[in-house]
Short mmCIF file of N, CA, C and O and ligand atoms in Angstrom, two decimals:
data_model
loop_
_atom_site.label_atom_id
_atom_site.label_comp_id
_atom_site.label_asym_id
_atom_site.label_seq_id
_atom_site.Cartn_x
_atom_site.Cartn_y
_atom_site.Cartn_z
N MET A 1 123.04 31.72 25.87
CA MET A 1 124.35 31.43 25.26
C MET A 1 125.40 32.39 25.83
O MET A 1 125.14 33.57 25.98
N ALA A 2 126.54 31.83 26.14
CA ALA A 2 127.61 32.67 26.71
C ALA A 2 128.09 33.69 25.67
O ALA A 2 128.13 33.40 24.48
N GLY A 3 128.43 34.88 26.15
CA GLY A 3 128.91 35.93 25.26
C GLY A 3 130.31 35.65 24.76
O GLY A 3 131.00 34.77 25.28
N ASN A 4 130.72 36.40 23.75
CA ASN A 4 132.05 36.14 23.20
C ASN A 4 133.04 37.27 23.48
O ASN A 4 134.09 37.33 22.85
N THR A 5 132.69 38.17 24.40
CA THR A 5 133.66 39.19 24.80
C THR A 5 133.78 39.24 26.32
O THR A 5 132.84 38.89 27.05
N THR A 6 134.94 39.69 26.77
CA THR A 6 135.17 39.88 28.20
C THR A 6 136.14 41.04 28.40
O THR A 6 136.71 41.55 27.42
N LEU A 7 136.26 41.46 29.65
CA LEU A 7 137.11 42.62 29.97
C LEU A 7 138.28 42.14 30.82
O LEU A 7 138.07 41.42 31.82
N THR A 8 139.47 42.52 30.43
CA THR A 8 140.64 42.21 31.24
C THR A 8 141.37 43.51 31.58
O THR A 8 141.19 44.53 30.91
N ILE A 9 142.15 43.48 32.64
CA ILE A 9 143.06 44.59 32.96
C ILE A 9 144.42 43.99 33.31
O ILE A 9 144.50 43.15 34.22
N ILE A 10 145.45 44.39 32.59
CA ILE A 10 146.80 44.08 33.05
C ILE A 10 147.08 45.08 34.16
O ILE A 10 147.08 46.29 33.95
N LYS A 11 147.25 44.55 35.37
CA LYS A 11 147.30 45.40 36.58
C LYS A 11 148.66 46.10 36.72
O LYS A 11 149.63 45.73 36.06
N PRO A 12 148.72 47.11 37.61
CA PRO A 12 149.95 47.93 37.71
C PRO A 12 151.23 47.15 38.03
O PRO A 12 152.31 47.56 37.59
N ASP A 13 151.13 46.04 38.77
CA ASP A 13 152.35 45.28 39.06
C ASP A 13 152.96 44.72 37.77
O ASP A 13 154.14 44.91 37.50
N ALA A 14 152.13 44.06 36.97
CA ALA A 14 152.62 43.44 35.73
C ALA A 14 152.97 44.49 34.69
O ALA A 14 154.00 44.38 34.00
N PHE A 15 152.14 45.53 34.57
CA PHE A 15 152.43 46.57 33.57
C PHE A 15 153.75 47.27 33.92
O PHE A 15 154.60 47.48 33.05
N GLY A 16 153.91 47.60 35.19
CA GLY A 16 155.12 48.31 35.64
C GLY A 16 156.37 47.46 35.52
O GLY A 16 157.48 47.99 35.38
N ALA A 17 156.21 46.14 35.57
CA ALA A 17 157.35 45.24 35.45
C ALA A 17 157.68 44.92 33.99
O ALA A 17 158.55 44.10 33.70
N GLY A 18 156.95 45.56 33.07
CA GLY A 18 157.23 45.36 31.66
C GLY A 18 156.74 44.02 31.12
O GLY A 18 157.31 43.49 30.17
N LYS A 19 155.68 43.49 31.73
CA LYS A 19 155.17 42.18 31.32
C LYS A 19 153.95 42.27 30.40
O LYS A 19 153.40 41.23 30.01
N ALA A 20 153.50 43.48 30.05
CA ALA A 20 152.27 43.62 29.25
C ALA A 20 152.40 42.88 27.92
O ALA A 20 151.48 42.16 27.51
N GLY A 21 153.52 43.05 27.25
CA GLY A 21 153.70 42.42 25.95
C GLY A 21 153.64 40.90 26.03
O GLY A 21 153.00 40.24 25.20
N LYS A 22 154.30 40.35 27.04
CA LYS A 22 154.29 38.89 27.21
C LYS A 22 152.89 38.37 27.52
O LYS A 22 152.49 37.31 27.04
N ILE A 23 152.15 39.13 28.33
CA ILE A 23 150.79 38.69 28.69
C ILE A 23 149.87 38.78 27.47
O ILE A 23 149.10 37.86 27.20
N VAL A 24 149.97 39.87 26.70
CA VAL A 24 149.16 39.98 25.48
C VAL A 24 149.51 38.84 24.52
O VAL A 24 148.62 38.21 23.94
N ALA A 25 150.80 38.54 24.38
CA ALA A 25 151.20 37.45 23.48
C ALA A 25 150.62 36.12 23.93
O ALA A 25 150.11 35.33 23.12
N LEU A 26 150.65 35.86 25.24
CA LEU A 26 150.11 34.61 25.77
C LEU A 26 148.61 34.52 25.48
O LEU A 26 148.10 33.48 25.05
N LEU A 27 147.89 35.64 25.70
CA LEU A 27 146.44 35.63 25.47
C LEU A 27 146.13 35.46 23.98
O LEU A 27 145.20 34.73 23.62
N GLU A 28 146.90 36.09 23.13
CA GLU A 28 146.68 35.90 21.68
C GLU A 28 146.96 34.46 21.27
O GLU A 28 146.23 33.87 20.47
N GLU A 29 148.00 33.87 21.86
CA GLU A 29 148.30 32.46 21.56
C GLU A 29 147.16 31.55 21.98
O GLU A 29 146.93 30.50 21.38
N LYS A 30 146.44 31.96 23.02
CA LYS A 30 145.30 31.16 23.49
C LYS A 30 144.03 31.45 22.70
O LYS A 30 142.96 30.93 23.02
N GLY A 31 144.12 32.32 21.70
CA GLY A 31 143.00 32.52 20.79
C GLY A 31 142.16 33.75 21.03
O GLY A 31 141.13 33.94 20.37
N PHE A 32 142.56 34.61 21.96
CA PHE A 32 141.82 35.85 22.19
C PHE A 32 142.22 36.91 21.16
O PHE A 32 143.39 37.01 20.80
N THR A 33 141.23 37.70 20.75
CA THR A 33 141.47 38.83 19.84
C THR A 33 141.21 40.12 20.60
O THR A 33 140.22 40.23 21.34
N ILE A 34 142.08 41.11 20.44
CA ILE A 34 141.90 42.40 21.12
C ILE A 34 140.89 43.24 20.34
O ILE A 34 141.08 43.51 19.16
N LYS A 35 139.81 43.65 21.04
CA LYS A 35 138.77 44.47 20.41
C LYS A 35 138.85 45.94 20.85
O LYS A 35 138.30 46.82 20.20
N ALA A 36 139.52 46.18 21.97
CA ALA A 36 139.75 47.55 22.45
C ALA A 36 140.87 47.49 23.47
O ALA A 36 141.02 46.48 24.16
N ALA A 37 141.66 48.55 23.56
CA ALA A 37 142.76 48.57 24.54
C ALA A 37 143.16 50.01 24.81
O ALA A 37 143.03 50.88 23.95
N ARG A 38 143.61 50.26 26.03
CA ARG A 38 144.19 51.56 26.36
C ARG A 38 145.12 51.41 27.55
O ARG A 38 145.07 50.42 28.26
N VAL A 39 145.99 52.40 27.71
CA VAL A 39 146.86 52.47 28.88
C VAL A 39 146.44 53.69 29.67
O VAL A 39 146.27 54.78 29.10
N MET A 40 146.22 53.53 30.98
CA MET A 40 145.74 54.64 31.80
C MET A 40 146.13 54.40 33.26
O MET A 40 146.45 53.28 33.64
N GLN A 41 146.11 55.46 34.06
CA GLN A 41 146.27 55.29 35.50
C GLN A 41 144.95 55.64 36.15
O GLN A 41 144.44 56.75 36.01
N LEU A 42 144.36 54.68 36.84
CA LEU A 42 143.06 54.87 37.48
C LEU A 42 143.17 55.88 38.62
O LEU A 42 144.15 55.90 39.36
N THR A 43 142.12 56.69 38.77
CA THR A 43 142.00 57.54 39.96
C THR A 43 141.45 56.69 41.10
O THR A 43 140.91 55.59 40.88
N LYS A 44 141.55 57.22 42.32
CA LYS A 44 140.98 56.50 43.48
C LYS A 44 139.48 56.30 43.28
O LYS A 44 138.93 55.24 43.60
N ALA A 45 138.81 57.33 42.74
CA ALA A 45 137.36 57.23 42.52
C ALA A 45 137.04 56.14 41.51
O ALA A 45 136.09 55.36 41.70
N GLN A 46 137.81 56.08 40.43
CA GLN A 46 137.55 55.06 39.40
C GLN A 46 137.79 53.64 39.94
O GLN A 46 136.97 52.74 39.73
N ALA A 47 138.92 53.45 40.63
CA ALA A 47 139.22 52.12 41.17
C ALA A 47 138.19 51.73 42.23
O ALA A 47 137.75 50.58 42.29
N GLY A 48 137.79 52.69 43.05
CA GLY A 48 136.80 52.43 44.08
C GLY A 48 135.47 52.01 43.48
O GLY A 48 134.80 51.10 43.98
N GLU A 49 135.08 52.66 42.38
CA GLU A 49 133.82 52.32 41.72
C GLU A 49 133.93 50.96 41.02
O GLU A 49 133.01 50.13 41.10
N PHE A 50 135.05 50.74 40.35
CA PHE A 50 135.21 49.48 39.62
C PHE A 50 135.11 48.28 40.56
O PHE A 50 134.52 47.25 40.23
N TYR A 51 135.70 48.42 41.76
CA TYR A 51 135.72 47.31 42.73
C TYR A 51 134.70 47.52 43.85
O TYR A 51 134.86 46.96 44.94
N ALA A 52 133.64 48.28 43.58
CA ALA A 52 132.64 48.59 44.61
C ALA A 52 132.05 47.33 45.25
O ALA A 52 131.70 47.35 46.44
N ILE A 53 131.97 46.25 44.48
CA ILE A 53 131.41 45.00 45.02
C ILE A 53 132.24 44.48 46.21
O ILE A 53 131.74 43.75 47.06
N HIS A 54 133.51 44.89 46.29
CA HIS A 54 134.39 44.46 47.39
C HIS A 54 134.51 45.49 48.51
O HIS A 54 135.37 45.37 49.38
N ARG A 55 133.63 46.50 48.49
CA ARG A 55 133.74 47.62 49.42
C ARG A 55 133.83 47.20 50.88
O ARG A 55 134.53 47.84 51.67
N GLU A 56 133.11 46.13 51.25
CA GLU A 56 133.09 45.70 52.65
C GLU A 56 134.22 44.74 53.00
O GLU A 56 134.36 44.34 54.16
N ARG A 57 135.01 44.36 52.02
CA ARG A 57 136.07 43.36 52.27
C ARG A 57 137.27 44.04 52.94
O ARG A 57 137.57 45.21 52.70
N PRO A 58 138.00 43.28 53.78
CA PRO A 58 139.13 43.88 54.52
C PRO A 58 140.25 44.39 53.62
O PRO A 58 141.03 45.26 54.02
N PHE A 59 140.34 43.84 52.39
CA PHE A 59 141.44 44.22 51.50
C PHE A 59 141.07 45.35 50.54
O PHE A 59 141.86 45.72 49.67
N TYR A 60 139.87 45.94 50.70
CA TYR A 60 139.38 46.92 49.72
C TYR A 60 140.32 48.13 49.58
O TYR A 60 140.70 48.52 48.46
N ALA A 61 140.72 48.72 50.72
CA ALA A 61 141.58 49.91 50.66
C ALA A 61 142.91 49.57 50.01
O ALA A 61 143.44 50.34 49.19
N GLU A 62 143.46 48.40 50.34
CA GLU A 62 144.72 47.97 49.77
C GLU A 62 144.57 47.73 48.26
O GLU A 62 145.46 48.07 47.46
N LEU A 63 143.42 47.19 47.87
CA LEU A 63 143.15 46.93 46.46
C LEU A 63 143.07 48.24 45.67
O LEU A 63 143.67 48.36 44.59
N VAL A 64 142.36 49.22 46.21
CA VAL A 64 142.24 50.52 45.54
C VAL A 64 143.62 51.19 45.46
O VAL A 64 144.00 51.74 44.41
N GLN A 65 144.37 51.12 46.55
CA GLN A 65 145.72 51.70 46.56
C GLN A 65 146.59 51.05 45.47
O GLN A 65 147.26 51.74 44.68
N PHE A 66 146.56 49.73 45.41
CA PHE A 66 147.35 48.99 44.42
C PHE A 66 146.93 49.34 42.99
O PHE A 66 147.77 49.62 42.13
N MET A 67 145.63 49.36 42.74
CA MET A 67 145.15 49.56 41.37
C MET A 67 145.38 50.99 40.87
O MET A 67 145.30 51.24 39.66
N THR A 68 145.66 51.92 41.80
CA THR A 68 145.94 53.30 41.41
C THR A 68 147.44 53.62 41.47
O THR A 68 147.84 54.75 41.25
N SER A 69 148.26 52.61 41.77
CA SER A 69 149.68 52.85 42.05
C SER A 69 150.52 53.08 40.80
O SER A 69 151.68 53.49 40.89
N GLY A 70 149.95 52.82 39.62
CA GLY A 70 150.68 53.02 38.38
C GLY A 70 149.77 52.73 37.20
O GLY A 70 148.60 52.39 37.39
N PRO A 71 150.30 52.84 35.99
CA PRO A 71 149.46 52.60 34.82
C PRO A 71 148.99 51.14 34.75
O PRO A 71 149.67 50.24 35.24
N CYS A 72 147.84 50.98 34.14
CA CYS A 72 147.31 49.65 33.89
C CYS A 72 146.78 49.61 32.44
O CYS A 72 146.78 50.64 31.76
N MET A 73 146.39 48.44 31.99
CA MET A 73 146.01 48.29 30.59
C MET A 73 144.70 47.50 30.46
O MET A 73 144.74 46.27 30.41
N PRO A 74 143.56 48.21 30.45
CA PRO A 74 142.28 47.53 30.21
C PRO A 74 142.15 47.15 28.74
O PRO A 74 142.59 47.90 27.85
N MET A 75 141.54 45.98 28.51
CA MET A 75 141.30 45.52 27.14
C MET A 75 139.99 44.75 27.07
O MET A 75 139.66 44.03 28.01
N VAL A 76 139.30 44.89 25.96
CA VAL A 76 138.18 43.99 25.66
C VAL A 76 138.72 42.89 24.76
O VAL A 76 139.39 43.18 23.75
N LEU A 77 138.48 41.65 25.16
CA LEU A 77 138.97 40.50 24.41
C LEU A 77 137.81 39.69 23.86
O LEU A 77 136.78 39.55 24.53
N GLU A 78 138.01 39.12 22.69
CA GLU A 78 136.97 38.31 22.06
C GLU A 78 137.45 36.86 21.87
O GLU A 78 138.58 36.63 21.44
N LYS A 79 136.57 35.95 22.19
CA LYS A 79 136.79 34.51 21.94
C LYS A 79 135.47 33.81 22.26
O LYS A 79 134.67 34.34 23.04
N ALA A 80 135.24 32.64 21.74
CA ALA A 80 134.04 31.88 22.12
C ALA A 80 134.06 31.64 23.63
O ALA A 80 135.10 31.34 24.19
N SER A 81 132.90 31.81 24.27
CA SER A 81 132.80 31.65 25.74
C SER A 81 133.92 32.42 26.43
O SER A 81 134.64 31.89 27.28
N ALA A 82 134.04 33.70 26.09
CA ALA A 82 135.19 34.51 26.50
C ALA A 82 135.39 34.58 28.01
O ALA A 82 136.54 34.51 28.48
N VAL A 83 134.30 34.72 28.77
CA VAL A 83 134.46 34.89 30.22
C VAL A 83 135.12 33.66 30.84
O VAL A 83 136.13 33.78 31.54
N SER A 84 134.58 32.48 30.57
CA SER A 84 135.15 31.28 31.19
C SER A 84 136.53 30.96 30.60
O SER A 84 137.43 30.52 31.32
N ALA A 85 136.72 31.23 29.31
CA ALA A 85 138.02 30.96 28.69
C ALA A 85 139.10 31.85 29.31
O ALA A 85 140.22 31.39 29.57
N LEU A 86 138.76 33.12 29.58
CA LEU A 86 139.78 34.00 30.17
C LEU A 86 140.02 33.66 31.63
O LEU A 86 141.17 33.73 32.10
N ARG A 87 138.97 33.29 32.36
CA ARG A 87 139.18 32.88 33.76
C ARG A 87 140.14 31.67 33.79
O ARG A 87 141.03 31.61 34.65
N ASP A 88 139.97 30.74 32.87
CA ASP A 88 140.88 29.59 32.80
C ASP A 88 142.31 30.05 32.49
O ASP A 88 143.27 29.53 33.05
N ALA A 89 142.43 31.02 31.59
CA ALA A 89 143.75 31.46 31.15
C ALA A 89 144.51 32.24 32.23
O ALA A 89 145.74 32.20 32.26
N ILE A 90 143.77 32.94 33.11
CA ILE A 90 144.48 33.75 34.12
C ILE A 90 144.82 32.93 35.36
O ILE A 90 145.79 33.22 36.04
N GLY A 91 144.04 31.91 35.70
CA GLY A 91 144.32 31.08 36.87
C GLY A 91 143.71 31.63 38.15
O GLY A 91 143.07 32.68 38.16
N ALA A 92 143.93 30.91 39.24
CA ALA A 92 143.34 31.26 40.54
C ALA A 92 143.82 32.62 41.03
O ALA A 92 144.91 33.08 40.68
N THR A 93 142.99 33.26 41.88
CA THR A 93 143.30 34.59 42.43
C THR A 93 144.68 34.61 43.09
O THR A 93 145.45 35.55 42.89
N ASP A 94 144.98 33.57 43.87
CA ASP A 94 146.28 33.46 44.53
C ASP A 94 147.23 32.67 43.62
O ASP A 94 146.97 31.51 43.31
N PRO A 95 148.32 33.28 43.19
CA PRO A 95 149.23 32.60 42.25
C PRO A 95 149.76 31.28 42.79
O PRO A 95 150.09 30.38 42.01
N ALA A 96 149.81 31.15 44.11
CA ALA A 96 150.27 29.89 44.71
C ALA A 96 149.33 28.75 44.37
O ALA A 96 149.72 27.58 44.39
N GLU A 97 148.07 29.10 44.06
CA GLU A 97 147.07 28.08 43.72
C GLU A 97 146.77 28.02 42.22
O GLU A 97 145.93 27.23 41.78
N ALA A 98 147.43 28.87 41.44
CA ALA A 98 147.14 28.95 40.00
C ALA A 98 147.79 27.79 39.25
O ALA A 98 148.90 27.36 39.58
N ALA A 99 147.09 27.30 38.23
CA ALA A 99 147.60 26.18 37.43
C ALA A 99 148.82 26.61 36.60
O ALA A 99 148.97 27.79 36.25
N ALA A 100 149.65 25.65 36.28
CA ALA A 100 150.83 25.89 35.45
C ALA A 100 150.41 26.50 34.11
O ALA A 100 149.40 26.11 33.54
N GLY A 101 151.19 27.48 33.66
CA GLY A 101 150.94 28.08 32.35
C GLY A 101 149.94 29.21 32.35
O GLY A 101 149.76 29.88 31.33
N THR A 102 149.27 29.45 33.50
CA THR A 102 148.33 30.57 33.57
C THR A 102 149.08 31.89 33.77
O THR A 102 150.23 31.91 34.22
N VAL A 103 148.40 33.00 33.45
CA VAL A 103 149.03 34.32 33.57
C VAL A 103 149.47 34.56 35.01
O VAL A 103 150.58 35.05 35.26
N ARG A 104 148.60 34.22 35.95
CA ARG A 104 148.96 34.50 37.35
C ARG A 104 150.09 33.59 37.84
O ARG A 104 150.94 34.03 38.63
N LYS A 105 150.12 32.34 37.40
CA LYS A 105 151.23 31.47 37.80
C LYS A 105 152.54 32.04 37.28
O LYS A 105 153.56 32.04 37.97
N LEU A 106 152.51 32.57 36.06
CA LEU A 106 153.73 33.06 35.43
C LEU A 106 154.15 34.44 35.93
O LEU A 106 155.33 34.71 36.07
N TYR A 107 153.16 35.33 36.20
CA TYR A 107 153.51 36.74 36.41
C TYR A 107 153.04 37.38 37.71
O TYR A 107 153.45 38.49 38.01
N ALA A 108 152.15 36.72 38.47
CA ALA A 108 151.64 37.36 39.69
C ALA A 108 152.63 37.26 40.84
O ALA A 108 153.36 36.27 40.96
N GLU A 109 152.64 38.29 41.70
CA GLU A 109 153.52 38.30 42.86
C GLU A 109 152.84 37.70 44.08
O GLU A 109 153.48 37.07 44.92
N SER A 110 151.53 37.97 44.24
CA SER A 110 150.82 37.58 45.45
C SER A 110 149.32 37.61 45.17
O SER A 110 148.90 38.02 44.09
N LYS A 111 148.52 37.23 46.16
CA LYS A 111 147.06 37.24 46.00
C LYS A 111 146.53 38.64 45.71
O LYS A 111 145.55 38.80 44.99
N GLY A 112 147.15 39.65 46.28
CA GLY A 112 146.72 41.02 46.03
C GLY A 112 147.30 41.55 44.73
O GLY A 112 146.58 42.02 43.85
N ARG A 113 148.61 41.45 44.58
CA ARG A 113 149.31 41.94 43.38
C ARG A 113 149.39 40.77 42.40
O ARG A 113 150.42 40.09 42.29
N ASN A 114 148.27 40.56 41.71
CA ASN A 114 148.14 39.31 40.95
C ASN A 114 148.01 39.51 39.43
O ASN A 114 147.39 38.72 38.73
N ALA A 115 148.64 40.57 38.93
CA ALA A 115 148.95 40.73 37.49
C ALA A 115 147.79 41.05 36.56
O ALA A 115 147.96 41.80 35.61
N ILE A 116 146.61 40.47 36.82
CA ILE A 116 145.56 40.59 35.80
C ILE A 116 144.17 40.45 36.40
O ILE A 116 143.98 39.71 37.38
N HIS A 117 143.23 41.19 35.83
CA HIS A 117 141.80 41.07 36.17
C HIS A 117 141.08 40.40 35.01
O HIS A 117 141.46 40.60 33.85
N ALA A 118 140.02 39.66 35.32
CA ALA A 118 139.13 39.14 34.28
C ALA A 118 137.71 39.15 34.81
O ALA A 118 137.46 38.75 35.96
N SER A 119 136.76 39.59 34.00
CA SER A 119 135.35 39.61 34.39
C SER A 119 134.90 38.21 34.80
O SER A 119 135.38 37.21 34.25
N ASP A 120 133.95 38.15 35.76
CA ASP A 120 133.51 36.84 36.25
C ASP A 120 132.14 36.41 35.75
O ASP A 120 131.65 35.36 36.15
N SER A 121 131.49 37.22 34.91
CA SER A 121 130.20 36.83 34.31
C SER A 121 130.00 37.65 33.04
O SER A 121 130.64 38.69 32.85
N ASP A 122 129.10 37.18 32.18
CA ASP A 122 128.81 37.94 30.95
C ASP A 122 128.25 39.32 31.30
O ASP A 122 128.59 40.31 30.64
N GLU A 123 127.40 39.38 32.31
CA GLU A 123 126.80 40.66 32.72
C GLU A 123 127.89 41.63 33.18
O GLU A 123 127.91 42.80 32.77
N ASN A 124 128.80 41.15 34.02
CA ASN A 124 129.88 42.02 34.48
C ASN A 124 130.85 42.37 33.35
O ASN A 124 131.41 43.47 33.32
N ALA A 125 131.04 41.46 32.41
CA ALA A 125 131.91 41.75 31.26
C ALA A 125 131.37 42.95 30.48
O ALA A 125 132.13 43.85 30.10
N GLN A 126 130.07 42.98 30.25
CA GLN A 126 129.46 44.11 29.53
C GLN A 126 129.58 45.40 30.33
O GLN A 126 129.97 46.45 29.81
N ARG A 127 129.27 45.31 31.62
CA ARG A 127 129.34 46.49 32.48
C ARG A 127 130.78 47.03 32.55
O ARG A 127 131.02 48.24 32.44
N GLU A 128 131.73 46.13 32.72
CA GLU A 128 133.13 46.54 32.87
C GLU A 128 133.70 47.08 31.55
O GLU A 128 134.51 48.01 31.56
N ALA A 129 133.27 46.51 30.42
CA ALA A 129 133.73 47.03 29.13
C ALA A 129 133.25 48.47 28.95
O ALA A 129 134.01 49.35 28.52
N ARG A 130 132.00 48.72 29.32
CA ARG A 130 131.45 50.09 29.21
C ARG A 130 132.09 51.05 30.22
O ARG A 130 132.08 52.25 30.02
N PHE A 131 132.60 50.48 31.31
CA PHE A 131 133.28 51.32 32.31
C PHE A 131 134.52 51.98 31.68
O PHE A 131 134.82 53.14 31.95
N PHE A 132 135.22 51.24 30.83
CA PHE A 132 136.48 51.75 30.27
C PHE A 132 136.39 52.31 28.86
O PHE A 132 137.23 53.12 28.48
N PHE A 133 135.40 51.85 28.09
CA PHE A 133 135.37 52.22 26.67
C PHE A 133 134.02 52.84 26.31
O PHE A 133 132.97 52.33 26.69
N ALA A 134 134.09 53.93 25.55
CA ALA A 134 132.89 54.68 25.16
C ALA A 134 132.15 53.96 24.04
O ALA A 134 132.72 53.15 23.32
N GLU A 135 130.88 54.30 23.92
CA GLU A 135 130.02 53.74 22.87
C GLU A 135 130.69 53.83 21.50
O GLU A 135 130.66 52.89 20.71
N THR A 136 131.33 54.96 21.25
CA THR A 136 131.95 55.20 19.94
C THR A 136 133.19 54.35 19.70
O THR A 136 133.70 54.28 18.59
N GLU A 137 133.71 53.73 20.77
CA GLU A 137 134.91 52.89 20.64
C GLU A 137 134.56 51.41 20.50
O GLU A 137 135.46 50.57 20.41
N LEU A 138 133.28 51.08 20.50
CA LEU A 138 132.87 49.69 20.47
C LEU A 138 133.20 49.03 19.14
O LEU A 138 132.72 49.44 18.11
N LEU A 139 134.06 48.02 19.19
CA LEU A 139 134.36 47.22 18.00
C LEU A 139 133.76 45.84 18.17
O LEU A 139 134.07 44.93 17.43
N TRP A 140 132.94 45.70 19.21
CA TRP A 140 132.43 44.37 19.53
C TRP A 140 130.93 44.48 19.78
O TRP A 140 130.38 45.55 19.91
N GLY A 141 130.28 43.34 19.89
CA GLY A 141 128.89 43.25 20.33
C GLY A 141 127.86 43.78 19.36
O GLY A 141 128.13 44.23 18.29
P1 GDP B 1 139.55 37.62 41.05
O1 GDP B 1 138.17 37.59 40.43
O2 GDP B 1 140.30 36.32 40.85
O3 GDP B 1 140.35 38.81 40.61
O4 GDP B 1 139.37 37.72 42.64
P2 GDP B 1 138.32 38.50 43.58
O5 GDP B 1 137.15 39.02 42.79
O6 GDP B 1 138.04 37.61 44.75
O7 GDP B 1 139.17 39.73 44.14
C1 GDP B 1 139.40 40.87 43.34
C2 GDP B 1 140.83 41.31 43.53
O8 GDP B 1 141.01 41.73 44.88
C3 GDP B 1 141.89 40.21 43.35
O9 GDP B 1 142.22 39.97 42.01
C4 GDP B 1 143.05 40.77 44.14
O10 GDP B 1 143.78 41.78 43.40
C5 GDP B 1 142.33 41.43 45.31
N1 GDP B 1 142.28 40.52 46.47
C6 GDP B 1 141.48 39.44 46.62
N2 GDP B 1 141.72 38.84 47.79
C7 GDP B 1 142.68 39.57 48.41
C8 GDP B 1 143.36 39.46 49.66
O11 GDP B 1 143.12 38.55 50.47
N3 GDP B 1 144.30 40.43 49.94
C9 GDP B 1 144.57 41.44 49.06
N4 GDP B 1 145.50 42.36 49.40
N5 GDP B 1 143.96 41.57 47.88
C10 GDP B 1 143.03 40.64 47.55
#
């Protein structure tokens, strides 16, 4: 059975542009509940570890640079089938290909600076939630 929590990050482009409130409102309107949230600026080591799966990709250095360029807002969100529901809500990686009404269609600048992260599997959702939030902060699961 699919899990009911997932991990999102409002990325530095959207956070820095003052879009965090609008994005949170959109996600709440779509039925997500916030179970944990914080505002932080990732270190190079943290961003590198979080995106380690992309280490061999040509955009890795640019991705780490972007994700450390300013504050971001990680959150654990709850909803039935949370991972697939949030992937639907954020839209395609490239905003040019994102469906109308999705977070990336509304707020992303480009394929790299694309406003928001969302876990791509239940396993990664759990791992990524633990990456940002301590055991003592768990309001979910
Ligand atoms: P996601 O799951 O939709 O976020 O996409 P991926 O897992 O494929 O990529 C992770 C993140 O790497 C994306 O959200 C982008 O921020 C970045 N990224 C992916 N492809 C590119 C690219 O071609 N160029 C750049 N600069 N960044 C990219």
